[in-house]
């Protein structure tokens, strides 16, 4: 009987550990503050792979602990390192004229080719312009020796590519490309290695541009093998909350509780904008025995670099109670690059720890950092170089009870945004009188209070979310919270207004995209509408300054971080006009007054008139679902226009503009009645007018319900929801009849059209199922296939703030 009882206890304990360690998200935010300072774990096991920027580029954080002489790795994995054989930055011979046969072999006569410096392309960060259809490249090189560990072709290209080494084909690909400065590595085959000699070798590459951007950069590297291999710790627990990601790991006789806290609390803009995260490493014996313990924490200099080849400069420093290391690129090209798949290469990463902890801080090469700790023999400290590591080694000590080791990671980007020609500092240093060392000091002084505030907010959000939609819905909101906020940058405009500017991550890199703001809005309406104003202010300014002269809003303000005017190639007239008016009405609903609308009344009137005239039956144009292509007579876009006109009438009523309130409210009701006739297909409403065999989610109806405009009768909601039930798939409701894919933010909006918890969960729970079952381990994608659960595109975007729509609806309903 005793054995049976112990077996039950053992099984129960094992089951609890498994449950605690289950997957909770596609990827986990660790240090997340803005589109550049954004470090993630892409696996459930924190030791399974190097940590990375949201783009997927490695930005390694490594944690080690030596327990009684054995070293365990409790954070990250050793980053892959390469040494240059043929540097990508070297000059090359190029031609844009067809060189004929044999151009890839060593004895080809290339004396008539031009010498130029890589990279080549039509992107802003290209050193040498290439704008024709084809480019051919040759790099001649000699070798001091022919012994290699594991050589690779290092390649960045757009589009079709053929690469050769001494005439031997290394890699070819058609209808494929990488982003500018995104390098991929291809193992060099033995046949090519056999052709290498100490003199007169040639790397030859041809790239053909098919459409859009064009790009080429290439080199050869050799893998640097890591000799010191600590044992990975056994992870026993994982927990994701709104502001924290926590792990428990077993390291021999010691357990490590590892917690990352990014205190993104929206009721405190100074704290929200402070680019400092806490890393808490708590150790405690798990066997009631004393143990000799030493803790190591390392952060890669690549966190402050766009490319692994960037030369870095490091220094040490201190504040009143902290010691820190600081690293940044030697070049410091402040606000010189713009685009999507980019990392910051200006400003400085800081790694700080309390001085009274007695830690030793040094900057060493990536290849030596771990061996340095494990051997106890310090490697040479460096003040400059490539691929460095900022290391902190705490003193060895014997522990008998819990002991905390605290690390602070911060980033000073100096200047954050080019706003119509004026460089704006980050909010935390908007007057230029602050410093990151002072912010680190404040963060440390207030550490315990801030952690307490974060934990209280975690509990608050969890309770509100479970009340609104259940446990699965709460976990979706925990996935979306930090991701949505950290896709923005908080700055102050030259005229003193809040600017909370999004980056359109992993779609086109636009800054302050209106149809990204629209789906993101529910999170900010729920917790601080001032931040939503900060998402609208720049668009209002663009029109009201006369820089944008059209009778509808711009799509964007530029390409992040350069906000100097729209760069998207096509307008979205009905989409963006509807978005701006609806969100302004939502702010009025949230605040109980229309003061913000009154500041922009003339502009709103122009947009409302445009919608009243053009919005009912939209012309062939793009909507926010532009990935599906152009569509004329879009019924869901028409709903947005109708709600926009009704929203303007609602605002007029709040401002006691009685004539305007009656005129526009009547027009919206008239449009809604006409819409019902145009879109009617008996048992549902169509995707496009006069196409009865089509259907689509009418997610834009949600604002009619939430704001209380009462433009559409309940029969519209009931008819659509009943039809959606017949189309629901394993991982969600398709966007429309054109494809199996969907947008998870829109699914949650559609689910909020329901009236009961059970109906809501019918549509919402499949999105949660996608989050915990998809094989694509990236920061939450909002665009996926609803049958397979595969990512269709997009990741790390702010639009997951749209998941908060049901929580917002409940907040507003309770406040009535």
mmCIF file with all atom_site columns, C-alpha atoms in Angstrom, residues 5 47 87 129 138 165 292 410 432 579 581 590 615 643 653 709 735 744 798:
data_model
loop_
_atom_site.group_PDB
_atom_site.id
_atom_site.type_symbol
_atom_site.label_atom_id
_atom_site.label_alt_id
_atom_site.label_comp_id
_atom_site.label_asym_id
_atom_site.label_entity_id
_atom_site.label_seq_id
_atom_site.pdbx_PDB_ins_code
_atom_site.Cartn_x
_atom_site.Cartn_y
_atom_site.Cartn_z
_atom_site.occupancy
_atom_site.B_iso_or_equiv
_atom_site.pdbx_formal_charge
_atom_site.auth_seq_id
_atom_site.auth_comp_id
_atom_site.auth_asym_id
_atom_site.auth_atom_id
_atom_site.pdbx_PDB_model_num
ATOM 1  C CA . UNK A 1 5   ? 0.773   5.632  -2.461  1.00 0.00 ? 5   UNK A CA 1
ATOM 2  C CA . UNK A 1 47  ? 18.242  25.973 -23.717 1.00 0.00 ? 47  UNK A CA 1
ATOM 3  C CA . UNK A 1 87  ? 34.746  38.800 -46.413 1.00 0.00 ? 87  UNK A CA 1
ATOM 4  C CA . UNK A 1 129 ? 24.004  50.987 -56.915 1.00 0.00 ? 129 UNK A CA 1
ATOM 5  C CA . UNK A 1 138 ? 33.889  37.948 -59.223 1.00 0.00 ? 138 UNK A CA 1
ATOM 6  C CA . UNK A 1 165 ? 33.796  28.564 -56.531 1.00 0.00 ? 165 UNK A CA 1
ATOM 7  C CA . UNK A 1 292 ? 29.262  25.617 -4.415  1.00 0.00 ? 292 UNK A CA 1
ATOM 8  C CA . UNK A 1 410 ? 19.148  48.424 -21.451 1.00 0.00 ? 410 UNK A CA 1
ATOM 9  C CA . UNK A 1 432 ? 18.117  65.365 -24.069 1.00 0.00 ? 432 UNK A CA 1
ATOM 10 C CA . UNK A 1 579 ? -10.235 53.532 -39.676 1.00 0.00 ? 579 UNK A CA 1
ATOM 11 C CA . UNK A 1 581 ? -12.983 58.088 -37.858 1.00 0.00 ? 581 UNK A CA 1
ATOM 12 C CA . UNK A 1 590 ? -13.456 55.175 -23.905 1.00 0.00 ? 590 UNK A CA 1
ATOM 13 C CA . UNK A 1 615 ? -18.002 54.343 -49.130 1.00 0.00 ? 615 UNK A CA 1
ATOM 14 C CA . UNK A 1 643 ? -19.666 52.661 -39.302 1.00 0.00 ? 643 UNK A CA 1
ATOM 15 C CA . UNK A 1 653 ? -23.780 64.295 -30.972 1.00 0.00 ? 653 UNK A CA 1
ATOM 16 C CA . UNK A 1 709 ? -24.338 53.003 -33.021 1.00 0.00 ? 709 UNK A CA 1
ATOM 17 C CA . UNK A 1 735 ? -11.209 35.227 -43.823 1.00 0.00 ? 735 UNK A CA 1
ATOM 18 C CA . UNK A 1 744 ? -6.447  35.782 -36.146 1.00 0.00 ? 744 UNK A CA 1
ATOM 19 C CA . UNK A 1 798 ? 1.351   44.871 -33.266 1.00 0.00 ? 798 UNK A CA 1
#
